[in-house]
Amino acid sequence: MSPITGRDSRGPGYRAGNRPTGPALTGSAPWTAGPEGGILRVMTNHTPAVGQAPAPAAAKPAGPGTLITVAPTGAESQKSAVPALPVTLDELVTTAKECQAAGAAVIHVHIRDGQAQPTLDLARLTDTVAALRESTDLIVQLSTGGAVTDGFEARLAVLDAAPDACSLTCGTVNFGDEVFSNPWPFIRDLYARTKERGVVPEFELFDLGHVATLDRLLGDLGAPHGGHVHCDLVMGVPGGMPGDAATLVQAVSALPPGATWSATGIGRTSVPVMLAALSAGGHLRVGMEDTVSFARGRPVTGNAELVERAAALAELAQRPPMRPDQARALLGVNGRR
Ligand code: KMH
Ligand code: ZN
């Protein structure tokens, strides 16, 4: 199934002394106008009162286009086991260009070192951001999740590479045999830093409980840079929410009003989650970070074919892939730096 494989260690516990000093906006503050002019307000509690019917889904329905994010590499698969995995900068740039041509607008980036192992080396990250900007129009979203073995300081320092956007996972989750650790103080500090640095976060939700943490985050610190909340439902991780249509609908109905969302299904949940997301009005994330099989017994030959399939389904749903400039407007990402 998924590229998630066993590792022996995990990052250290979060050290409060390492917290950056971000602006501490307090209260259940209403927050700013989104790029499309709507006033977005954080609800700190979406639970209906006893006996009351649940509220209808309040997250924003997708507009005419589909935002496609490609996650080409991840931190879990080994190059030796998955030869098509892009691990060098050249391979990553080539993949990025192919995926943009196929319909991607955002690239979610994990990088590897000279031995093809996951790294958060700042110089490599900075060079990667520059190379992707040079060669593509894609929105460059760096992973702050890294590998399960990465420590919190290194994950916070990812923002020093000045990407357009970053991932921000809203809670700890069992991750196969490992734990992907995201305690509240770390989440809060990372979010504060995105606001200081002008980086647009994408809120990664691996489980329904992560939505409550997202609400708390927005309530405490206010709107993200760019003024718009965009979430990614990461479904089918062993230990997280399952990758099926019923869970997707439930998760979407819990999102903050005005939020947009994409979904990705890990491993064999990739196609069902894609179909469910399109039918529920969401956007898509695909890539070899999330699945290395195109179909049962048929390995993925490259990220572009996953994007091509997503783009074809989006066309079929009559919501064709968004261009990068349209995606920038949706997400509140600044123009090229
Ligand atoms: N590699 C996972 C441990 C993210 O990029 O923000 C975490 C992950 C999430 O992939
Ligand atoms: Zn990732």
Coordinates of C-alpha atoms and ligand atoms in Angstrom, one line a residue:
M1 CA 0.0 0.0 0.0
S2 CA 1.5 3.3 1.0
P3 CA 5.1 4.4 0.8
I4 CA 5.0 4.7 4.5
T5 CA 7.6 2.3 5.8
G6 CA 9.0 1.5 9.2
R7 CA 11.7 3.7 10.8
D8 CA 13.2 3.2 14.2
S9 CA 13.3 6.6 15.7
R10 CA 11.2 9.7 16.0
G11 CA 11.9 13.3 16.6
P12 CA 12.7 14.5 20.1
G13 CA 10.0 15.9 22.4
Y14 CA 9.1 19.5 21.8
R15 CA 11.2 21.9 23.9
A16 CA 9.2 25.0 25.0
G17 CA 12.4 27.1 25.2
N18 CA 12.8 26.9 21.4
R19 CA 9.6 28.7 20.7
P20 CA 9.9 31.6 18.3
T21 CA 8.1 34.8 19.4
G22 CA 5.2 35.2 17.1
P23 CA 2.4 37.7 17.5
A24 CA -0.1 36.3 19.9
L25 CA -3.5 37.4 18.8
T26 CA -6.0 36.3 21.4
G27 CA -9.6 35.4 21.7
S28 CA -12.0 33.9 19.2
A29 CA -11.2 36.7 16.9
P30 CA -13.0 37.3 13.7
W31 CA -10.5 37.4 11.0
T32 CA -9.8 39.1 7.8
A33 CA -11.4 39.3 4.4
G34 CA -10.3 36.6 2.1
P35 CA -8.9 37.3 -1.4
E36 CA -12.4 36.9 -2.9
G37 CA -13.8 39.5 -0.5
G38 CA -15.8 37.3 1.8
I39 CA -15.5 38.0 5.5
L40 CA -14.2 34.8 7.1
R41 CA -14.9 34.0 10.7
V42 CA -13.4 31.3 12.8
M43 CA -15.8 29.1 14.6
T44 CA -14.2 27.6 17.6
N45 CA -16.8 24.9 18.1
H46 CA -18.8 23.3 15.3
T47 CA -20.5 20.7 17.4
P48 CA -24.2 21.0 17.2
A49 CA -26.2 21.2 20.5
V50 CA -27.8 17.9 21.6
G51 CA -30.9 17.3 19.6
Q52 CA -30.0 19.9 17.0
A53 CA -29.5 18.8 13.4
P54 CA -25.9 19.0 12.2
A55 CA -25.1 22.1 10.2
P56 CA -24.7 21.6 6.5
A57 CA -21.2 21.6 5.1
A58 CA -19.9 25.2 5.4
A59 CA -16.5 25.0 3.8
K60 CA -16.4 26.9 0.5
P61 CA -17.5 24.9 -2.6
A62 CA -14.8 24.9 -5.2
G63 CA -15.1 27.4 -8.0
P64 CA -15.0 26.4 -11.6
G65 CA -11.4 25.1 -11.5
T66 CA -9.6 22.3 -9.7
L67 CA -6.3 23.0 -7.9
I68 CA -4.0 20.1 -8.4
T69 CA -1.0 19.8 -6.1
V70 CA 1.7 17.3 -6.8
A71 CA 3.7 15.7 -4.0
P72 CA 6.5 14.1 -6.0
T73 CA 8.9 12.6 -3.5
G74 CA 7.9 12.5 0.2
A75 CA 10.2 11.1 2.9
E76 CA 9.2 7.5 3.1
S77 CA 10.0 5.7 -0.1
Q78 CA 13.5 4.6 -0.9
K79 CA 15.0 5.3 -4.3
S80 CA 16.4 1.7 -4.4
A81 CA 12.9 0.4 -4.1
V82 CA 11.2 3.0 -6.3
P83 CA 13.6 4.0 -9.1
A84 CA 11.1 6.5 -10.6
L85 CA 11.2 8.6 -7.4
P86 CA 12.7 12.0 -8.1
V87 CA 15.5 12.5 -5.5
T88 CA 18.1 14.8 -7.1
L89 CA 17.5 18.4 -7.9
D90 CA 17.6 17.7 -11.6
E91 CA 15.1 14.9 -11.2
L92 CA 12.8 17.1 -9.1
V93 CA 12.9 20.0 -11.6
T94 CA 12.3 17.7 -14.5
T95 CA 9.3 16.2 -12.7
A96 CA 8.0 19.6 -11.7
K97 CA 8.1 20.8 -15.4
E98 CA 6.3 17.7 -16.6
C99 CA 3.7 18.0 -13.8
Q100 CA 3.0 21.7 -14.5
A101 CA 2.5 20.8 -18.2
A102 CA 0.1 18.0 -17.0
G103 CA -2.0 20.4 -14.9
A104 CA -0.4 20.9 -11.5
A105 CA -0.3 24.3 -9.9
V106 CA 1.4 23.6 -6.6
I107 CA 4.3 21.4 -5.7
H108 CA 4.7 20.0 -2.2
V109 CA 8.4 19.5 -1.7
H110 CA 10.5 17.1 0.3
I111 CA 14.2 16.9 -0.6
R112 CA 16.9 14.2 -0.3
D113 CA 20.6 14.3 0.4
G114 CA 23.5 13.0 -1.7
Q115 CA 22.6 9.5 -0.5
A116 CA 19.0 9.9 -1.5
Q117 CA 17.9 10.1 2.2
P118 CA 15.4 12.7 3.4
T119 CA 17.0 15.9 4.6
L120 CA 16.0 19.4 5.8
D121 CA 19.4 20.9 5.0
L122 CA 18.7 24.6 4.6
A123 CA 21.1 25.3 1.8
R124 CA 19.6 22.5 -0.3
L125 CA 16.1 23.7 0.5
T126 CA 17.0 27.2 -0.5
D127 CA 18.6 26.0 -3.8
T128 CA 15.5 23.9 -4.5
V129 CA 13.2 26.8 -4.0
A130 CA 15.3 28.9 -6.4
A131 CA 15.5 26.1 -9.0
L132 CA 11.8 25.4 -9.0
R133 CA 11.0 29.1 -9.4
E134 CA 13.5 29.4 -12.2
S135 CA 12.1 26.5 -14.2
T136 CA 8.4 26.6 -13.4
D137 CA 5.5 28.8 -12.4
L138 CA 4.4 26.3 -9.7
I139 CA 3.6 27.5 -6.2
V140 CA 6.5 26.1 -4.1
Q141 CA 5.2 24.6 -0.9
L142 CA 7.9 23.2 1.3
S143 CA 7.1 20.4 3.7
T144 CA 7.5 21.2 7.4
G145 CA 6.6 17.7 8.2
G146 CA 9.8 16.3 6.9
A147 CA 10.4 12.7 8.0
V148 CA 9.2 11.2 11.3
T149 CA 12.8 11.3 12.5
D150 CA 13.2 15.1 12.0
G151 CA 13.3 17.4 15.1
F152 CA 11.1 20.4 15.7
E153 CA 13.9 23.0 15.3
A154 CA 14.9 21.7 11.9
R155 CA 11.2 21.7 10.8
L156 CA 10.7 25.3 12.0
A157 CA 13.9 26.3 10.1
V158 CA 12.4 25.2 6.8
L159 CA 10.7 28.6 6.6
D160 CA 14.2 30.2 6.4
A161 CA 14.3 28.9 2.8
A162 CA 11.6 31.5 2.0
P163 CA 9.1 29.3 0.1
D164 CA 5.8 30.6 -1.2
A165 CA 3.9 28.2 1.0
C166 CA 4.4 25.3 3.5
S167 CA 2.6 22.4 4.9
L168 CA 1.4 22.7 8.6
T169 CA 0.1 19.5 10.1
C170 CA -2.6 20.1 12.8
G171 CA -1.9 17.2 15.2
T172 CA 0.0 14.1 16.0
V173 CA -0.9 10.9 14.3
N174 CA 0.2 7.3 14.3
F175 CA 2.0 6.8 11.0
G176 CA 2.3 3.2 10.2
D177 CA 4.6 1.8 12.9
E178 CA 5.8 5.3 13.7
V179 CA 4.5 8.5 15.1
F180 CA 4.3 11.8 13.2
S181 CA 4.7 14.2 16.1
N182 CA 2.9 17.6 16.1
P183 CA 2.3 18.8 19.6
W184 CA 0.2 22.0 20.1
P185 CA 3.1 24.3 21.1
F186 CA 5.0 23.3 17.9
I187 CA 2.0 23.8 15.7
R188 CA 1.4 27.2 17.3
D189 CA 5.0 28.3 16.9
L190 CA 5.2 27.2 13.3
Y191 CA 2.0 29.0 12.5
A192 CA 3.2 32.2 14.1
R193 CA 6.4 31.9 12.1
T194 CA 4.5 31.5 8.8
K195 CA 2.7 34.8 9.6
E196 CA 6.0 36.6 10.5
R197 CA 7.7 35.3 7.3
G198 CA 4.8 35.8 4.9
V199 CA 4.5 32.1 4.0
V200 CA 1.1 30.7 3.2
P201 CA 0.3 27.6 5.2
E202 CA -1.7 24.6 4.0
F203 CA -3.3 22.9 6.9
E204 CA -2.7 19.2 6.7
L205 CA -5.5 17.2 8.4
F206 CA -4.8 13.5 9.0
D207 CA -7.7 13.0 11.4
L208 CA -10.9 14.6 12.4
G209 CA -9.4 15.8 15.7
H210 CA -7.0 17.9 13.7
V211 CA -9.9 20.1 12.7
A212 CA -10.4 21.1 16.3
T213 CA -6.7 22.1 16.5
L214 CA -7.1 24.1 13.3
D215 CA -10.0 26.0 14.9
R216 CA -8.0 26.7 18.0
L217 CA -5.1 27.9 16.0
L218 CA -7.1 30.3 13.9
G219 CA -9.0 31.5 17.1
D220 CA -5.7 32.2 18.9
L221 CA -3.6 33.7 16.1
G222 CA -6.0 34.8 13.5
A223 CA -6.0 34.4 9.7
P224 CA -3.0 33.0 7.9
H225 CA -0.8 35.1 5.6
G226 CA -2.8 35.7 2.5
G227 CA -6.1 35.8 4.5
H228 CA -7.4 32.5 3.2
V229 CA -7.6 29.1 4.9
H230 CA -6.8 26.1 2.6
C231 CA -6.7 22.6 4.1
D232 CA -5.5 19.2 2.7
L233 CA -7.2 16.1 4.0
V234 CA -4.6 13.4 4.1
M235 CA -6.6 10.2 4.1
G236 CA -5.7 6.5 4.4
V237 CA -2.5 6.8 6.5
P238 CA -2.4 3.7 8.8
G239 CA -3.3 5.5 12.0
G240 CA -5.2 8.4 10.5
M241 CA -8.7 8.8 9.1
P242 CA -9.6 6.2 6.5
G243 CA -9.7 7.1 2.8
D244 CA -13.4 6.7 1.9
A245 CA -16.2 9.0 0.8
A246 CA -18.1 8.9 4.1
T247 CA -15.1 10.1 6.1
L248 CA -14.3 12.7 3.5
V249 CA -17.9 14.2 3.7
Q250 CA -17.7 14.2 7.5
A251 CA -14.3 15.9 7.5
V252 CA -15.4 18.6 5.0
S253 CA -18.5 19.4 7.0
A254 CA -16.3 20.1 10.0
L255 CA -14.0 22.6 8.3
P256 CA -14.1 26.3 9.1
P257 CA -16.5 28.3 7.1
G258 CA -14.9 29.8 4.1
A259 CA -12.1 27.3 4.0
T260 CA -11.2 25.5 0.7
W261 CA -9.8 22.1 0.7
S262 CA -8.0 19.4 -1.2
A263 CA -7.8 15.7 -0.5
T264 CA -5.2 13.0 -1.0
G265 CA -5.6 9.3 -0.5
I266 CA -2.6 7.3 0.5
G267 CA -1.8 4.1 -1.4
R268 CA -4.8 2.3 -2.8
T269 CA -7.2 5.0 -1.5
S270 CA -5.8 7.4 -4.1
V271 CA -8.5 7.0 -6.7
P272 CA -11.5 6.7 -4.4
V273 CA -10.5 9.8 -2.5
M274 CA -9.9 11.7 -5.8
L275 CA -13.4 10.8 -7.0
A276 CA -15.0 11.6 -3.7
A277 CA -13.2 14.9 -3.5
L278 CA -14.3 16.0 -7.0
S279 CA -17.9 15.0 -6.3
A280 CA -17.8 16.9 -3.0
G281 CA -16.4 20.1 -4.6
G282 CA -12.8 19.8 -3.4
H283 CA -9.4 20.0 -4.9
L284 CA -6.8 17.3 -5.5
R285 CA -3.3 16.3 -4.3
V286 CA -1.5 13.4 -6.0
G287 CA 2.0 12.2 -6.3
M288 CA 4.6 9.5 -5.5
E289 CA 4.8 10.8 -1.9
D290 CA 1.3 9.3 -1.4
T291 CA 1.2 6.4 -3.8
V292 CA 3.7 4.4 -5.8
S293 CA 1.2 2.1 -7.6
F294 CA -0.8 3.4 -10.5
A295 CA -3.1 0.4 -10.3
R296 CA -2.9 -3.0 -8.6
G297 CA 0.4 -4.5 -9.6
R298 CA 1.4 -1.6 -11.8
P299 CA 4.1 0.7 -10.4
V300 CA 3.9 4.5 -11.1
T301 CA 6.3 5.3 -13.9
G302 CA 6.5 9.0 -12.9
N303 CA 4.6 11.8 -11.1
A304 CA 3.3 13.2 -14.4
E305 CA 1.0 10.3 -15.1
L306 CA -0.6 10.8 -11.7
V307 CA -1.2 14.4 -12.4
E308 CA -2.5 13.5 -15.9
R309 CA -5.0 11.2 -14.4
A310 CA -6.1 13.8 -11.8
A311 CA -6.4 16.4 -14.6
A312 CA -8.5 14.1 -16.7
L313 CA -10.9 13.4 -13.9
A314 CA -11.1 17.1 -13.1
E315 CA -12.0 17.8 -16.8
L316 CA -14.6 15.0 -16.6
A317 CA -16.0 16.7 -13.5
Q318 CA -16.2 19.9 -15.6
R319 CA -13.8 21.7 -13.2
P320 CA -10.5 21.8 -15.3
P321 CA -7.1 22.2 -13.7
M322 CA -6.3 25.7 -12.4
R323 CA -3.3 27.5 -13.8
P324 CA -0.6 28.5 -11.2
D325 CA -1.7 32.2 -11.4
Q326 CA -5.3 31.2 -10.6
A327 CA -4.1 29.1 -7.7
R328 CA -2.1 32.0 -6.4
A329 CA -5.3 34.1 -6.4
L330 CA -7.2 31.3 -4.6
L331 CA -4.7 30.7 -1.9
G332 CA -3.5 34.3 -1.3
V333 CA 0.0 33.5 -2.4
N334 CA 2.0 36.6 -3.4
G335 CA 3.3 36.9 -6.9
R336 CA 6.8 35.7 -7.7
R337 CA 9.3 36.9 -5.2
Ligands
KMH1 N1 6.6 12.6 5.9 C1 5.6 12.7 6.9 C2 6.2 12.2 8.2 C3 4.2 17.1 5.5 O1 4.9 17.0 4.5 O2 3.9 18.1 6.0 C4 5.0 14.0 7.1 C5 4.5 14.7 5.9 C6 3.6 15.8 6.1 O3 4.8 14.3 4.7
ZN2 ZN 4.8 15.7 2.8

